[in-house]
Amino acid sequence: MVELKLSNKEAYYQQTLENIPSKTPFSEFWRKFKKQKLAFVAFFFVIALILLAFIGPFITPYDITEPDYENVLSGPSAEHWAGTDAYGRDIFSRVLAGTQISLYVGLTSVLLGAIGGTFLGIVAGYYGKRIDSIIMRICDVLLAFPGILLAIGIIAILGPGLGNVIIAVAIFSVPMFARIVRSSTLAVKSTLYIEATKSIGTRPKRIIWKHIFPGTVSSIIVYFTMRIGSAILTAASLSFLGLGAQPPSPEWGAMLSGGRDYLNMAPHVTIFPGLAIFVTVLAFNLLGDGLRDALDPKIKE
Amino acid sequence: MNQTLLEVQNVKKYFPIPSKLFSRKKEFVKAVDGVSFTVNKGETLSIVGESGCGKSTTGRMIMKLLDITEGKVIFEGQDITDMTDDQIRPLRKEFQMVFQDPYASLNPRLTIKEILEEPLIVHNFNKGNRNQRVTELLEVVGLNKYHADRYPHEFSGGQRQRIGIARALAVNPKLIIADEPVSALDVSIQSQVLNLMKDLQEEFGLTYVFIAHDLSVVEHISDRVGVMYLGRLVELATRDELFGKPLHPYTKALLSAVPIPDPTVKRERIILKGDIPSPANPPSGCTFHTRCPFAQETCKIQVPEFRELESGHYVACHYAEELEIN
Amino acid sequence: MEKKVLQVRNLQTHFTSDAGVVKAVDGVSFEVGKGETLGIVGESGSGKSVTSLSIMRLLKDTPGKIAGGEILYEGRDLTKISEREMRRIRGNEIAMIFQEPMTSLNPVYKIGRQLEESIILHMKLSKKAARERSIQMLKAVGISRPEKIVFEFPHQLSGGMRQRVMIAMAMACNPKVLIADEPTTALDVTIQAQILELMKSLTTTTDTAILLITHDLGVVAEMCDRVVVMYGGRAVEESDVVSIFTNPKHPYTQGLLESIPKIGDRVERLSSIPGNVPIPAHMPMGCKFAPRCPHAMDVCWDKEPSFDKLTDNHSVRCWLHKEVPTDEPNLVGSSER
């Protein structure tokens, strides 16, 4: 085979835009995200958690509700990796099965909050004036309550139960999303390219969907991820207080609550679900941090 | 040929200053304070002036991107001053804008194809022909078909400005308002874009309103030139008249302030004293009297009329005739 | 011959990133003498600003590093001295003014305090004497009521006034070298004329050497004694200002001069340099200007020309003015216009 050697001139023109792979916003994001080592690990951990949420209940080594009174509060062993609880149920199996509940509560509540908050935030930011003041003052009122207190209040009205926990967490996520989305809407709205598209005669609906909303997505994604962590935490707290998931549900917060009485004798009953909460929340927060660094256009290399 | 395309009649733009707490009095920045001119079909009218003189605000009022406080804008015989967004939408394809900053005027999240398609979609262009039109537009401004799927950040400043021009051309407008289209570009790229704009004007019979601060660029591209100072036109004339025989002392100072890229030329220059006054609190009488080397008592009291001193040569100065003799 | 105040020899400044090493400045040499104004002209990415930051050793917060060459200030190599010694020189013997004065003035301190700070630090004056000196400096830069201005904050001043304050600050300690990085680019034409006039009068009264970095050829023609033209991180031409404008040797300088519209000189079409300003990630192997050069030959693509003296006072980096190191005949003749 004859080896073709390009002259330097040919090599230069070979390297024109036509032949360089396109840098899409996504490829740029991925390149920057991959550099965030910790967030990258957290990303895979979160993916594993989501997989576990689907298959967890089917791969538990023991039945999660069947009591075993011969093995009550036994410590971690080869048979029971994380020991057993006051009813002799395998804690490892229950934590595994609980993943689904925690992720479900976290994701749906934040998703509902994000949808509501994004809608309100865009409307407030884009149309401004009276609508803006009304929406933002309502948000201020909601934000003036401590989050957990607001959730307890909502549950007091709706009654305890996991479904109501989701609603409660969603409601107090709404004003936070509304604020964030409103501020990025304002930022995008004042850019020159919005003025340019207005000068073309683009209708407000198209401006919102084609320009404003995509411009706020990155901040929504970042906040969404971070918010899941705290939603899981809040849901666990509510369950711990007996306002959320009820026994014998393997919800992590409820498990903590169940082990509370044996804290001295059998700390493993609380340690393992506690650890699960801790690691999950941490993973979502680290992921959120990494996403922010990779998505924020102000952070340049 | 002297067909009027655009007529601007005594337009004003007052921006309210956010009132201080407990203060009832409303104050205004008089960004544009009574500007009138006409633009003929096929010509290039430039508006020059320094920062804060209201040249960009005037451009944005013509585009109806800003509400007009007072006065009228008439495009092809239609008064567009009080039209609603929906009424003006079909007219928008007749006049388009090119912006100063080619980095900020293109949405970074859209491909070039999506950017160029937008005006076509908004003005209901035949769907089947859109792709072809995008390719055509790219070629017209000297770019390639394969640029269509790229994002704005992959282009240099000059290329982005070409994309901005292509977007303005998409719906075959008659009038293009170019707001400092080359001032953000590198020197060696400026001339490329200026040449392109001239070529396009010839090819498509475009009319330009060219807003700029760089007098050498303005002299190159314009047929007629208007000079603005603190929200008002102080002089308006054909290019040859304005550069050959400027009548207003401000125009004279502006012309003499431009550094000439020739070290062998030495000349006396008029250096104006002081800063440009704030448009929130403009001087009385002739707004230029605080810096004018020829200011008289009358200038402090009386606002000079914008009058036609010679055919087609307008100037707002009490003493234009006397200054001309000297 | 008189010894020059500042001599830069074969300066190399490299930036390290994931993509590898970018040679932002690669082989720049020039000298400035007392009371002389040297213009460094170039477009974006030409390396002109990095050159000035390298001289001031202000690359600390960037991924940039001086990788080679010498910066001789009164015979001392600034690339070799410690940060401590550099601090004594910076602001005192070599001062700098920037394009946007607002970014280099601290918004929370009054003008007077900012001026006095460097005066006290470098000139070891008492507070009272420093105040007097700053008022005197403000008067020297043409500020009409300096006693009042010292009590104002930067945001209360106009752009032109701020640039005057910056110049007063830079000149307060009688520096031997003043580096001005696009000092008038952000200003209006009539204000630019004022500032240029001021800088001109300062050089005649104080003998300060000025390094004027700009993209505006008009400003260069008006202000400079000598000119260095930069392209793609290299100095491509250096001479006195009249030679650069009347007898440019490098095709880039020629193209640049022809492409700017000039007042009073009407042409139907401007001649223009084709192509784009080079980006570091996509630099040709040989001469960096080859892709845009109307005279490019094979050798231009393969080998970068060196920066050589054509005459005693005119240097150029171009194969058109050199023996081409091949047996091929030199097809392109002289570039005399």
Coordinates of C-alpha atoms in Angstrom, one line a residue, chain A residues 16-25 28 188 191-204 206 210-211 214-216 218 297, chain B residues 60 63 65 89 92-93 95-97 99-101 104-110 114 118-119 121-123 146-147 149-151 153-155 167:
Chain A
T16 CA -11.7 22.7 8.4
L17 CA -15.0 22.9 10.2
E18 CA -16.5 20.3 7.8
N19 CA -14.2 17.6 9.2
I20 CA -14.2 18.5 12.9
P21 CA -16.9 16.8 14.9
S22 CA -19.7 19.1 15.8
K23 CA -19.7 20.4 19.4
T24 CA -23.3 20.2 20.4
P25 CA -24.4 21.7 23.7
E28 CA -19.9 20.1 25.6
V188 CA -32.9 34.9 29.1
T191 CA -30.7 38.7 26.1
L192 CA -30.2 40.1 22.7
Y193 CA -31.3 37.0 20.9
I194 CA -34.8 37.4 22.4
E195 CA -34.9 40.9 21.1
A196 CA -33.7 39.6 17.8
T197 CA -36.4 37.0 17.6
K198 CA -39.0 39.6 18.6
S199 CA -37.9 41.8 15.8
I200 CA -38.6 39.0 13.4
G201 CA -42.2 39.0 14.7
T202 CA -42.1 35.7 16.7
R203 CA -45.2 35.1 18.8
P204 CA -44.9 35.0 22.6
R206 CA -43.1 30.4 20.4
K210 CA -38.4 27.7 21.7
H211 CA -36.2 30.2 23.6
P214 CA -34.8 25.7 26.9
G215 CA -32.8 28.5 28.5
T216 CA -34.1 27.6 31.9
S218 CA -30.2 23.6 32.9
P297 CA -21.9 28.8 31.3
Chain B
R60 CA -35.4 50.2 18.1
M63 CA -38.4 48.4 14.7
L65 CA -39.0 47.0 19.8
R89 CA -46.5 41.0 12.6
R92 CA -42.3 42.8 10.0
K93 CA -41.0 40.8 7.1
F95 CA -38.1 45.5 7.8
Q96 CA -35.5 43.5 9.7
M97 CA -32.6 44.2 12.1
F99 CA -27.5 43.6 15.8
Q100 CA -24.1 44.8 17.0
D101 CA -23.1 41.9 19.1
A104 CA -25.3 37.6 21.9
S105 CA -27.8 38.0 19.1
L106 CA -27.9 34.3 18.2
N107 CA -29.4 31.8 20.6
P108 CA -26.6 29.5 21.7
R109 CA -28.9 26.5 22.0
L110 CA -30.1 26.5 18.4
E114 CA -33.0 26.5 13.4
E118 CA -37.3 30.9 12.5
P119 CA -38.3 33.9 10.4
I121 CA -41.7 29.6 10.3
V122 CA -43.1 32.8 11.8
H123 CA -44.0 34.2 8.4
Y146 CA -22.5 22.2 6.0
H147 CA -22.6 25.1 8.5
D149 CA -26.1 21.9 11.6
R150 CA -23.5 23.7 13.7
Y151 CA -24.1 25.9 16.8
H153 CA -20.3 29.1 19.3
E154 CA -18.4 27.1 16.6
F155 CA -18.1 30.2 14.5
R167 CA -31.4 35.8 9.3

